[in-house]
Amino acid sequence: KAGVTQTPRYLIKTRGQQVTLSCSPISGHRSVSWYQQTPGQGLQFLFEYFSETQRNKGNFPGRFSGRQFSNSRSEMNVSTLELGDSALYLCASSPSSGTGGGEQFFGPGTRLTVL
Amino acid sequence: DAKTTQPTSMDCAEGRAANLPCNHSTISGNEYVYWYRQIHSQGPQYIIHGLKNNETNEMASLIITEDRKSSTLILPHATLRDTAVYYCIVRVAEAAGNKLTFGGGTRVLVKP
């Protein structure tokens, strides 16, 4: 079975621009979660989508948004980029949400650099 | 979810067992202990989880104390490829969603 894939792997943007990151979960997995990893804050939960609905949201500003498609693929969007948005963005998939959802499979991440 | 405390870093010798402690003194009865690791520049990898019994899989063993206030992840024969940051996470069994709360983790360096 193919693992979680994320595209692009690397991205360079400038302040004020917006960016869209993509995640394809493992086949059959319906839950996709997004995390941001920075040296200062570590790994932080952004949001989770399950069956095209947002289930949970972390403590991030509204500039961070996401969606999930009927095939479970997910995208996250960051608008009006700031320097502090430079980070590794990780996507994780799981067959279920809630009970049993603790075992998640992470993708390799997208490294975003904001100049 | 309960807070966890882990040592910041530890070294271990290749071929020896690596014992990674985690303190979760405020854990509730319905919270599982999960372990993940993150090898440099890769996404975290699930290792093992448990509720109150000891667990073992092909990667590691998880020993949870009887009072459940602490646990130890054991890598039986550490290799250089086990060098990574190891995260101990406590998560409610019937959580409303899949959110994982990562702490700082333990940076493990396996030395030849």
CSV table of N, CA and C in Angstrom, one decimal, chain A residues 16-100:
chain,number,residue,atom,x,y,z
A,16,GLY,N,2.9,37.8,2.2
A,16,GLY,CA,1.7,38.4,1.6
A,16,GLY,C,1.1,37.4,0.6
A,17,GLN,N,1.9,36.5,0.1
A,17,GLN,CA,1.3,35.5,-0.9
A,17,GLN,C,0.5,34.5,-0.2
A,18,GLN,N,-0.2,33.7,-0.9
A,18,GLN,CA,-0.9,32.5,-0.4
A,18,GLN,C,-0.3,31.2,-0.9
A,19,VAL,N,-0.6,30.1,-0.2
A,19,VAL,CA,-0.1,28.9,-0.6
A,19,VAL,C,-1.1,27.8,-0.4
A,20,THR,N,-1.1,26.8,-1.3
A,20,THR,CA,-1.9,25.6,-1.1
A,20,THR,C,-1.1,24.4,-1.1
A,21,LEU,N,-1.2,23.5,-0.1
A,21,LEU,CA,-0.5,22.3,0.1
A,21,LEU,C,-1.5,21.1,-0.1
A,22,SER,N,-1.0,20.1,-0.6
A,22,SER,CA,-1.8,18.9,-0.9
A,22,SER,C,-1.4,17.7,-0.2
A,23,CYS,N,-2.3,16.8,0.2
A,23,CYS,CA,-2.1,15.6,0.9
A,23,CYS,C,-3.0,14.5,0.4
A,24,SER,N,-2.4,13.4,0.0
A,24,SER,CA,-3.1,12.2,-0.4
A,24,SER,C,-3.0,11.1,0.6
A,25,PRO,N,-4.0,10.8,1.3
A,25,PRO,CA,-3.9,9.8,2.4
A,25,PRO,C,-3.7,8.4,1.9
A,26,ILE,N,-3.4,7.5,2.8
A,26,ILE,CA,-3.4,6.0,2.4
A,26,ILE,C,-4.7,5.6,1.9
A,27,SER,N,-4.8,4.8,0.9
A,27,SER,CA,-6.0,4.3,0.3
A,27,SER,C,-6.9,3.7,1.4
A,28,GLY,N,-8.1,4.2,1.4
A,28,GLY,CA,-9.1,3.7,2.4
A,28,GLY,C,-9.2,4.5,3.7
A,29,HIS,N,-8.2,5.3,3.9
A,29,HIS,CA,-8.2,6.2,5.1
A,29,HIS,C,-9.1,7.4,4.8
A,30,ARG,N,-9.9,7.7,5.8
A,30,ARG,CA,-10.9,8.8,5.7
A,30,ARG,C,-10.6,10.0,6.5
A,31,SER,N,-9.6,9.9,7.4
A,31,SER,CA,-9.2,11.0,8.2
A,31,SER,C,-7.9,11.6,7.8
A,32,VAL,N,-7.8,12.9,7.7
A,32,VAL,CA,-6.6,13.5,7.4
A,32,VAL,C,-6.4,14.7,8.4
A,33,SER,N,-5.2,14.7,9.0
A,33,SER,CA,-4.9,15.7,10.0
A,33,SER,C,-3.7,16.5,9.5
A,34,TRP,N,-3.6,17.7,9.8
A,34,TRP,CA,-2.5,18.6,9.4
A,34,TRP,C,-1.8,19.1,10.7
A,35,TYR,N,-0.5,19.2,10.6
A,35,TYR,CA,0.4,19.7,11.7
A,35,TYR,C,1.4,20.6,11.1
A,36,GLN,N,1.8,21.6,12.0
A,36,GLN,CA,2.9,22.5,11.6
A,36,GLN,C,4.0,22.2,12.6
A,37,GLN,N,5.2,22.1,12.1
A,37,GLN,CA,6.4,21.9,12.9
A,37,GLN,C,7.4,23.0,12.7
A,38,THR,N,7.7,23.7,13.8
A,38,THR,CA,8.8,24.7,13.7
A,38,THR,C,9.8,24.5,14.8
A,39,PRO,N,11.0,25.0,14.7
A,39,PRO,CA,12.0,24.8,15.8
A,39,PRO,C,11.5,25.3,17.1
A,40,GLY,N,10.8,26.4,17.1
A,40,GLY,CA,10.4,27.1,18.3
A,40,GLY,C,9.2,26.5,19.0
A,41,GLN,N,8.2,26.1,18.2
A,41,GLN,CA,6.9,25.6,18.8
A,41,GLN,C,6.8,24.1,18.7
A,42,GLY,N,7.7,23.4,18.0
A,42,GLY,CA,7.5,22.0,17.9
A,42,GLY,C,6.4,21.6,16.9
A,43,LEU,N,5.8,20.4,17.2
A,43,LEU,CA,4.7,19.9,16.4
A,43,LEU,C,3.4,20.4,16.9
A,44,GLN,N,2.6,21.1,16.1
A,44,GLN,CA,1.4,21.6,16.6
A,44,GLN,C,0.2,21.2,15.6
A,45,PHE,N,-0.9,20.8,16.2
A,45,PHE,CA,-2.0,20.4,15.4
A,45,PHE,C,-2.7,21.6,14.8
A,46,LEU,N,-3.0,21.4,13.5
A,46,LEU,CA,-3.7,22.5,12.8
A,46,LEU,C,-5.2,22.2,12.7
A,47,PHE,N,-5.5,21.1,12.0
A,47,PHE,CA,-6.9,20.7,11.9
A,47,PHE,C,-7.0,19.3,11.4
A,48,GLU,N,-8.2,18.7,11.5
A,48,GLU,CA,-8.5,17.3,11.1
A,48,GLU,C,-9.7,17.4,10.2
A,49,TYR,N,-9.7,16.6,9.1
A,49,TYR,CA,-10.9,16.4,8.3
A,49,TYR,C,-11.2,14.9,8.2
A,50,PHE,N,-12.5,14.7,8.3
A,50,PHE,CA,-13.0,13.3,8.3
A,50,PHE,C,-14.3,13.3,7.4
A,51,SER,N,-14.3,12.5,6.4
A,51,SER,CA,-15.5,12.5,5.5
A,51,SER,C,-15.9,13.9,5.1
A,52,GLU,N,-14.9,14.7,4.7
A,52,GLU,CA,-15.1,16.0,4.1
A,52,GLU,C,-15.5,17.1,5.1
A,53,THR,N,-15.6,16.7,6.4
A,53,THR,CA,-16.0,17.7,7.4
A,53,THR,C,-14.8,17.9,8.4
A,54,GLN,N,-14.6,19.2,8.8
A,54,GLN,CA,-13.6,19.5,9.8
A,54,GLN,C,-14.1,19.0,11.1
A,55,ARG,N,-13.3,18.2,11.8
A,55,ARG,CA,-13.6,17.6,13.1
A,55,ARG,C,-13.0,18.4,14.2
A,56,ASN,N,-11.8,18.8,14.0
A,56,ASN,CA,-11.1,19.5,15.1
A,56,ASN,C,-10.3,20.6,14.5
A,57,LYS,N,-10.0,21.6,15.3
A,57,LYS,CA,-9.2,22.7,14.8
A,57,LYS,C,-8.3,23.1,15.9
A,58,GLY,N,-7.0,23.4,15.6
A,58,GLY,CA,-6.0,23.8,16.6
A,58,GLY,C,-6.1,25.3,16.7
A,59,ASN,N,-5.2,25.8,17.5
A,59,ASN,CA,-5.2,27.3,17.8
A,59,ASN,C,-4.4,28.1,16.8
A,60,PHE,N,-4.9,28.2,15.6
A,60,PHE,CA,-4.2,28.9,14.6
A,60,PHE,C,-5.2,30.0,14.0
A,61,PRO,N,-4.6,31.1,13.5
A,61,PRO,CA,-5.5,32.1,12.9
A,61,PRO,C,-6.3,31.6,11.7
A,62,GLY,N,-7.3,32.4,11.4
A,62,GLY,CA,-8.1,32.0,10.3
A,62,GLY,C,-7.4,32.0,8.9
A,63,ARG,N,-6.2,32.5,8.9
A,63,ARG,CA,-5.5,32.5,7.6
A,63,ARG,C,-5.2,31.0,7.2
A,64,PHE,N,-5.2,30.2,8.2
A,64,PHE,CA,-5.0,28.7,7.9
A,64,PHE,C,-6.3,28.0,7.7
A,65,SER,N,-6.5,27.4,6.6
A,65,SER,CA,-7.8,26.7,6.3
A,65,SER,C,-7.5,25.5,5.5
A,66,GLY,N,-8.5,24.6,5.5
A,66,GLY,CA,-8.3,23.4,4.8
A,66,GLY,C,-9.6,22.9,4.2
A,67,ARG,N,-9.5,21.8,3.5
A,67,ARG,CA,-10.7,21.1,3.0
A,67,ARG,C,-10.3,19.7,2.6
A,68,GLN,N,-11.4,18.9,2.5
A,68,GLN,CA,-11.2,17.5,2.1
A,68,GLN,C,-12.1,17.2,1.0
A,69,PHE,N,-11.7,16.4,0.1
A,69,PHE,CA,-12.5,16.1,-1.1
A,69,PHE,C,-13.1,14.7,-0.9
A,70,SER,N,-14.0,14.3,-1.8
A,70,SER,CA,-14.8,13.1,-1.6
A,70,SER,C,-13.8,11.8,-1.7
A,71,ASN,N,-12.7,12.0,-2.3
A,71,ASN,CA,-11.7,10.9,-2.4
A,71,ASN,C,-10.8,10.9,-1.2
A,72,SER,N,-11.1,11.7,-0.2
A,72,SER,CA,-10.3,11.9,1.0
A,72,SER,C,-9.0,12.7,0.9
A,73,ARG,N,-8.6,13.0,-0.3
A,73,ARG,CA,-7.5,13.9,-0.5
A,73,ARG,C,-7.8,15.3,0.2
A,74,SER,N,-6.8,15.9,0.7
A,74,SER,CA,-7.0,17.1,1.5
A,74,SER,C,-6.0,18.2,1.0
A,75,GLU,N,-6.4,19.4,1.1
A,75,GLU,CA,-5.6,20.5,0.9
A,75,GLU,C,-5.7,21.5,2.1
A,76,MET,N,-4.5,22.1,2.3
A,76,MET,CA,-4.6,23.2,3.3
A,76,MET,C,-4.1,24.5,2.6
A,77,ASN,N,-4.6,25.6,3.0
A,77,ASN,CA,-4.3,26.9,2.4
A,77,ASN,C,-3.9,27.8,3.5
A,78,VAL,N,-2.8,28.6,3.2
A,78,VAL,CA,-2.4,29.7,4.1
A,78,VAL,C,-2.4,30.9,3.3
A,79,SER,N,-3.2,31.9,3.7
A,79,SER,CA,-3.3,33.2,3.0
A,79,SER,C,-2.4,34.2,3.7
A,80,THR,N,-2.1,35.3,3.0
A,80,THR,CA,-1.3,36.4,3.5
A,80,THR,C,-0.1,35.9,4.4
A,81,LEU,N,0.7,35.2,3.7
A,81,LEU,CA,1.9,34.5,4.4
A,81,LEU,C,2.7,35.5,5.2
A,82,GLU,N,3.1,35.0,6.4
A,82,GLU,CA,4.0,35.8,7.2
A,82,GLU,C,5.3,35.0,7.4
A,83,LEU,N,6.4,35.7,7.8
A,83,LEU,CA,7.7,35.0,7.9
A,83,LEU,C,7.6,33.8,8.9
A,84,GLY,N,6.8,34.0,9.9
A,84,GLY,CA,6.6,33.0,10.9
A,84,GLY,C,5.9,31.7,10.5
A,85,ASP,N,5.3,31.8,9.3
A,85,ASP,CA,4.7,30.6,8.7
A,85,ASP,C,5.7,29.6,8.1
A,86,SER,N,6.9,30.0,8.0
A,86,SER,CA,8.0,29.1,7.6
A,86,SER,C,8.0,27.9,8.5
A,87,ALA,N,7.8,26.7,7.9
A,87,ALA,CA,7.7,25.5,8.8
A,87,ALA,C,7.7,24.3,7.9
A,88,LEU,N,7.7,23.2,8.6
A,88,LEU,CA,7.4,21.9,7.9
A,88,LEU,C,6.0,21.6,8.2
A,89,TYR,N,5.2,21.4,7.1
A,89,TYR,CA,3.8,21.1,7.3
A,89,TYR,C,3.6,19.6,7.0
A,90,LEU,N,3.0,18.9,8.0
A,90,LEU,CA,2.9,17.5,8.0
A,90,LEU,C,1.4,17.1,7.9
A,91,CYS,N,1.2,16.1,7.1
A,91,CYS,CA,-0.2,15.5,7.0
A,91,CYS,C,-0.1,14.1,7.5
A,92,ALA,N,-1.2,13.7,8.2
A,92,ALA,CA,-1.3,12.4,8.7
A,92,ALA,C,-2.7,11.8,8.4
A,93,SER,N,-2.7,10.5,8.0
A,93,SER,CA,-4.0,9.9,7.7
A,93,SER,C,-4.2,8.7,8.7
A,94,SER,N,-5.5,8.4,8.8
A,94,SER,CA,-5.9,7.3,9.7
A,94,SER,C,-7.2,6.8,9.1
A,95,PRO,N,-7.5,5.5,9.3
A,95,PRO,CA,-8.7,4.9,8.8
A,95,PRO,C,-10.0,5.5,9.4
A,96,SER,N,-9.9,5.9,10.7
A,96,SER,CA,-11.0,6.4,11.4
A,96,SER,C,-10.7,7.7,12.2
A,97,SER,N,-11.7,8.2,12.8
A,97,SER,CA,-11.6,9.4,13.6
A,97,SER,C,-12.1,9.2,15.0
A,98,GLY,N,-11.4,9.6,16.0
A,98,GLY,CA,-11.9,9.4,17.4
A,98,GLY,C,-11.3,8.1,17.9
A,99,THR,N,-12.1,7.2,18.4
A,99,THR,CA,-11.7,5.9,18.9
A,99,THR,C,-10.9,5.2,17.8
A,100,GLY,N,-9.7,4.8,18.2
A,100,GLY,CA,-8.9,4.1,17.2
A,100,GLY,C,-8.1,5.0,16.3
